[in-house]
Amino acid sequence: DAGITQSPRHKVTETGTPVTLRCHQTENHRYMYWYRQDPGHGLRLIHYSYGVKDTDKGEVSDGYSVSRSKTEDFLLTLESATSSQTSVYFCAISDRGQDSPLHFGNGTRLTVT
Amino acid sequence: AQSVTQLDSHVSVSEGTPVLLRCNYSSSYSPSLFWYVQHPNKGLQLLLKYTSAATLVKGINGFEAEFKKSETSFHLTKPSAHMSDAAEYFCVVSATSGTYKYIFGTGTRLKVLA
């Protein structure tokens, strides 16, 4: 299995608080992705990174920001959590982007009360 | 722009009968296509991938998929369903140039009846 670690695995937080999720990889892959999974929607892309300090928006980026200061770490921040951001968040990595498959972390279950 | 449509949100089959999960895609560039499986409360596992080589792609656990450019389809099949195939399946498209995005379909939940 690809070396991808997401932390925390579970988190409960209150509306209006900031939350940061971390994705750490040991594969030295260039491309990293954050998705959220909700019933009936599949996985939707939030943000992705194509290199250190290089990031771009996905389909559902409002209310989220990301940072990538090192190849191995990709952080997802909810600036002010809302109940609509209750979801399961998956980090994924790819070595070439585009034609190489994604490898996924085990996910973070976030509940915003 | 890329998009992917999984035509059935739920599919039920009897054990031992064939499985067909349908996927249509749209892409401005030559696409790469993938199928992933997610068992209940588990992560996502790659089943197979198409990246412009052979149009018939074989994957793990007896699954295969055929890329049909004229129909913009990439349907997933298996000759004989097993109880352990019960899971959610996702079709994914990425373009071979212009973007690094991978876009998921909304998923098909496969139920296998004994």
GROMACS .gro file of C-alpha atoms in nm:
model
  227
    1ASP     CA    1   0.000   0.000   0.000
    2ALA     CA    2   0.107   0.355  -0.076
    3GLY     CA    3   0.242   0.536   0.229
    4ILE     CA    4  -0.031   0.789   0.293
    5THR     CA    5  -0.134   0.892   0.641
    6GLN     CA    6  -0.428   1.116   0.719
    7SER     CA    7  -0.470   1.277   1.057
    8PRO     CA    8  -0.683   1.293   1.253
    9ARG     CA    9  -0.894   0.991   1.158
   10HIS     CA   10  -1.199   1.128   1.335
   11LYS     CA   11  -1.286   1.477   1.451
   12VAL     CA   12  -1.588   1.646   1.599
   13THR     CA   13  -1.588   2.023   1.603
   14GLU     CA   14  -1.829   2.310   1.652
   15THR     CA   15  -1.966   2.544   1.389
   16GLY     CA   16  -1.743   2.845   1.336
   17THR     CA   17  -1.418   2.688   1.451
   18PRO     CA   18  -1.117   2.645   1.221
   19VAL     CA   19  -1.010   2.290   1.142
   20THR     CA   20  -0.696   2.158   0.974
   21LEU     CA   21  -0.664   1.812   0.827
   22ARG     CA   22  -0.323   1.672   0.742
   23CYS     CA   23  -0.211   1.437   0.469
   24HIS     CA   24   0.141   1.296   0.485
   25GLN     CA   25   0.298   1.080   0.213
   26THR     CA   26   0.623   0.887   0.202
   27GLU     CA   27   0.614   0.813  -0.175
   28ASN     CA   28   0.769   1.142  -0.294
   29HIS     CA   29   0.479   1.186  -0.537
   30ARG     CA   30   0.439   1.527  -0.696
   31TYR     CA   31   0.058   1.543  -0.709
   32MET     CA   32  -0.170   1.548  -0.406
   33TYR     CA   33  -0.547   1.583  -0.382
   34TRP     CA   34  -0.819   1.645  -0.129
   35TYR     CA   35  -1.166   1.501  -0.189
   36ARG     CA   36  -1.483   1.491   0.016
   37GLN     CA   37  -1.724   1.199   0.000
   38ASP     CA   38  -2.094   1.244   0.058
   39PRO     CA   39  -2.379   1.001  -0.014
   40GLY     CA   40  -2.514   1.046  -0.364
   41HIS     CA   41  -2.227   1.269  -0.473
   42GLY     CA   42  -1.936   1.030  -0.502
   43LEU     CA   43  -1.602   1.196  -0.438
   44ARG     CA   44  -1.573   1.564  -0.518
   45LEU     CA   45  -1.243   1.739  -0.565
   46ILE     CA   46  -1.177   2.022  -0.320
   47HIS     CA   47  -0.822   2.131  -0.402
   48TYR     CA   48  -0.514   1.973  -0.548
   49SER     CA   49  -0.142   2.039  -0.565
   50TYR     CA   50   0.098   1.985  -0.852
   51GLY     CA   51   0.411   2.071  -0.659
   52VAL     CA   52   0.543   2.249  -0.351
   53LYS     CA   53   0.353   2.577  -0.315
   54ASP     CA   54   0.156   2.502  -0.634
   55THR     CA   55  -0.213   2.446  -0.573
   56ASP     CA   56  -0.539   2.488  -0.760
   57LYS     CA   57  -0.911   2.472  -0.691
   58GLY     CA   58  -1.138   2.180  -0.754
   59GLU     CA   59  -1.515   2.154  -0.788
   60VAL     CA   60  -1.609   2.240  -0.429
   61SER     CA   61  -1.337   2.471  -0.298
   62ASP     CA   62  -1.551   2.736  -0.127
   63GLY     CA   63  -1.480   2.747   0.246
   64TYR     CA   64  -1.157   2.550   0.215
   65SER     CA   65  -0.793   2.645   0.176
   66VAL     CA   66  -0.481   2.433   0.132
   67SER     CA   67  -0.109   2.461   0.177
   68ARG     CA   68   0.185   2.257   0.064
   69SER     CA   69   0.519   2.371   0.201
   70LYS     CA   70   0.689   2.031   0.163
   71THR     CA   71   0.652   1.753  -0.090
   72GLU     CA   72   0.527   1.512   0.173
   73ASP     CA   73   0.260   1.725   0.343
   74PHE     CA   74  -0.067   1.865   0.213
   75LEU     CA   75  -0.289   2.048   0.460
   76LEU     CA   76  -0.660   2.119   0.421
   77THR     CA   77  -0.806   2.399   0.633
   78LEU     CA   78  -1.170   2.477   0.695
   79GLU     CA   79  -1.151   2.844   0.785
   80SER     CA   80  -1.480   2.847   0.977
   81ALA     CA   81  -1.645   2.508   0.985
   82THR     CA   82  -2.012   2.474   0.890
   83SER     CA   83  -2.250   2.180   0.925
   84SER     CA   84  -2.246   2.138   0.545
   85GLN     CA   85  -1.880   2.046   0.574
   86THR     CA   86  -1.962   1.735   0.775
   87SER     CA   87  -1.818   1.467   0.550
   88VAL     CA   88  -1.551   1.207   0.499
   89TYR     CA   89  -1.234   1.360   0.359
   90PHE     CA   90  -0.989   1.162   0.152
   91CYS     CA   91  -0.637   1.253   0.054
   92ALA     CA   92  -0.491   1.100  -0.261
   93ILE     CA   93  -0.154   1.106  -0.437
   94SER     CA   94  -0.034   1.045  -0.791
   95ASP     CA   95   0.321   1.028  -0.923
   96ARG     CA   96   0.260   1.166  -1.275
   97GLY     CA   97  -0.088   1.312  -1.256
   98GLN     CA   98  -0.332   1.248  -1.541
   99ASP     CA   99  -0.243   0.897  -1.661
  100SER     CA  100  -0.125   0.739  -1.337
  101PRO     CA  101  -0.375   0.613  -1.080
  102LEU     CA  102  -0.461   0.783  -0.756
  103HIS     CA  103  -0.367   0.617  -0.429
  104PHE     CA  104  -0.581   0.701  -0.130
  105GLY     CA  105  -0.541   0.751   0.239
  106ASN     CA  106  -0.785   0.594   0.483
  107GLY     CA  107  -0.995   0.906   0.521
  108THR     CA  108  -1.090   1.151   0.796
  109ARG     CA  109  -1.445   1.156   0.927
  110LEU     CA  110  -1.532   1.513   1.024
  111THR     CA  111  -1.849   1.606   1.208
  112VAL     CA  112  -1.941   1.972   1.254
  113THR     CA  113  -2.205   2.025   1.522
  114ALA     CA  114  -1.349   2.001  -1.923
  115GLN     CA  115  -1.403   1.649  -1.801
  116SER     CA  116  -1.706   1.477  -1.660
  117VAL     CA  117  -1.822   1.125  -1.593
  118THR     CA  118  -2.170   0.978  -1.563
  119GLN     CA  119  -2.244   0.649  -1.397
  120LEU     CA  120  -2.576   0.549  -1.540
  121ASP     CA  121  -2.702   0.339  -1.250
  122SER     CA  122  -2.687   0.436  -0.885
  123HIS     CA  123  -2.781   0.083  -0.774
  124VAL     CA  124  -2.739  -0.255  -0.943
  125SER     CA  125  -2.856  -0.590  -0.805
  126VAL     CA  126  -2.740  -0.925  -0.942
  127SER     CA  127  -2.761  -1.283  -0.826
  128GLU     CA  128  -2.444  -1.460  -0.726
  129GLY     CA  129  -2.290  -1.634  -1.027
  130THR     CA  130  -2.453  -1.405  -1.285
  131PRO     CA  131  -2.273  -1.138  -1.492
  132VAL     CA  132  -2.211  -0.787  -1.367
  133LEU     CA  133  -2.237  -0.475  -1.584
  134LEU     CA  134  -2.171  -0.130  -1.437
  135ARG     CA  135  -2.204   0.150  -1.689
  136CYS     CA  136  -1.990   0.461  -1.723
  137ASN     CA  137  -1.991   0.737  -1.985
  138TYR     CA  138  -1.730   1.010  -1.993
  139SER     CA  139  -1.665   1.347  -2.148
  140SER     CA  140  -1.318   1.489  -2.199
  141SER     CA  141  -1.165   1.765  -2.407
  142TYR     CA  142  -0.844   1.565  -2.435
  143SER     CA  143  -0.760   1.197  -2.468
  144PRO     CA  144  -0.877   1.056  -2.139
  145SER     CA  145  -0.733   0.821  -1.887
  146LEU     CA  146  -1.004   0.618  -1.718
  147PHE     CA  147  -1.010   0.423  -1.395
  148TRP     CA  148  -1.246   0.210  -1.192
  149TYR     CA  149  -1.222   0.205  -0.813
  150VAL     CA  150  -1.405  -0.008  -0.558
  151GLN     CA  151  -1.498   0.086  -0.203
  152HIS     CA  152  -1.620  -0.178   0.038
  153PRO     CA  153  -1.834  -0.061   0.332
  154ASN     CA  154  -1.642   0.164   0.570
  155LYS     CA  155  -1.322   0.106   0.378
  156GLY     CA  156  -1.092   0.312   0.159
  157LEU     CA  157  -1.075   0.314  -0.220
  158GLN     CA  158  -0.896   0.045  -0.416
  159LEU     CA  159  -0.795   0.060  -0.782
  160LEU     CA  160  -0.963  -0.208  -0.993
  161LEU     CA  161  -0.821  -0.122  -1.333
  162LYS     CA  162  -0.703   0.162  -1.557
  163TYR     CA  163  -0.709   0.262  -1.922
  164THR     CA  164  -0.432   0.492  -2.043
  165SER     CA  165  -0.445   0.470  -2.428
  166ALA     CA  166  -0.298   0.124  -2.468
  167ALA     CA  167  -0.525  -0.179  -2.523
  168THR     CA  168  -0.894  -0.090  -2.527
  169LEU     CA  169  -0.990  -0.401  -2.329
  170VAL     CA  170  -0.844  -0.369  -1.984
  171LYS     CA  171  -0.824  -0.649  -1.729
  172GLY     CA  172  -0.821  -0.571  -1.361
  173ILE     CA  173  -0.816  -0.744  -1.028
  174ASN     CA  174  -1.072  -0.996  -0.902
  175GLY     CA  175  -1.189  -1.091  -1.253
  176PHE     CA  176  -1.314  -0.747  -1.353
  177GLU     CA  177  -1.253  -0.596  -1.693
  178ALA     CA  178  -1.357  -0.286  -1.885
  179GLU     CA  179  -1.367  -0.186  -2.249
  180PHE     CA  180  -1.284   0.163  -2.372
  181LYS     CA  181  -1.513   0.263  -2.661
  182LYS     CA  182  -1.420   0.602  -2.796
  183SER     CA  183  -1.712   0.618  -3.041
  184GLU     CA  184  -1.957   0.567  -2.756
  185THR     CA  185  -1.752   0.760  -2.493
  186SER     CA  186  -1.804   0.464  -2.262
  187PHE     CA  187  -1.595   0.260  -2.021
  188HIS     CA  188  -1.827  -0.004  -1.880
  189LEU     CA  189  -1.710  -0.244  -1.609
  190THR     CA  190  -1.795  -0.612  -1.638
  191LYS     CA  191  -1.741  -0.941  -1.457
  192PRO     CA  192  -1.860  -1.277  -1.590
  193SER     CA  193  -1.975  -1.416  -1.256
  194ALA     CA  194  -2.058  -1.215  -0.945
  195HIS     CA  195  -1.938  -1.322  -0.602
  196MET     CA  196  -2.083  -1.217  -0.269
  197SER     CA  197  -1.758  -1.036  -0.191
  198ASP     CA  198  -1.814  -0.806  -0.492
  199ALA     CA  199  -2.088  -0.621  -0.303
  200ALA     CA  200  -1.948  -0.267  -0.275
  201GLU     CA  201  -1.963   0.077  -0.430
  202TYR     CA  202  -1.785   0.129  -0.760
  203PHE     CA  203  -1.656   0.458  -0.897
  204CYS     CA  204  -1.562   0.549  -1.252
  205VAL     CA  205  -1.294   0.819  -1.276
  206VAL     CA  206  -1.169   1.028  -1.568
  207SER     CA  207  -0.858   1.238  -1.606
  208ALA     CA  208  -0.728   1.414  -1.914
  209THR     CA  209  -0.385   1.338  -2.057
  210SER     CA  210  -0.311   1.706  -2.097
  211GLY     CA  211  -0.437   2.041  -1.982
  212THR     CA  212  -0.522   1.957  -1.624
  213TYR     CA  213  -0.420   1.735  -1.338
  214LYS     CA  214  -0.773   1.678  -1.213
  215TYR     CA  215  -0.933   1.340  -1.156
  216ILE     CA  216  -1.312   1.358  -1.171
  217PHE     CA  217  -1.529   1.092  -1.008
  218GLY     CA  218  -1.869   0.964  -1.101
  219THR     CA  219  -2.136   0.953  -0.832
  220GLY     CA  220  -2.090   0.580  -0.783
  221THR     CA  221  -2.284   0.258  -0.839
  222ARG     CA  222  -2.373   0.044  -0.542
  223LEU     CA  223  -2.360  -0.324  -0.634
  224LYS     CA  224  -2.573  -0.568  -0.438
  225VAL     CA  225  -2.515  -0.940  -0.482
  226LEU     CA  226  -2.805  -1.169  -0.392
  227ALA     CA  227  -2.749  -1.521  -0.270
   0.00000   0.00000   0.00000
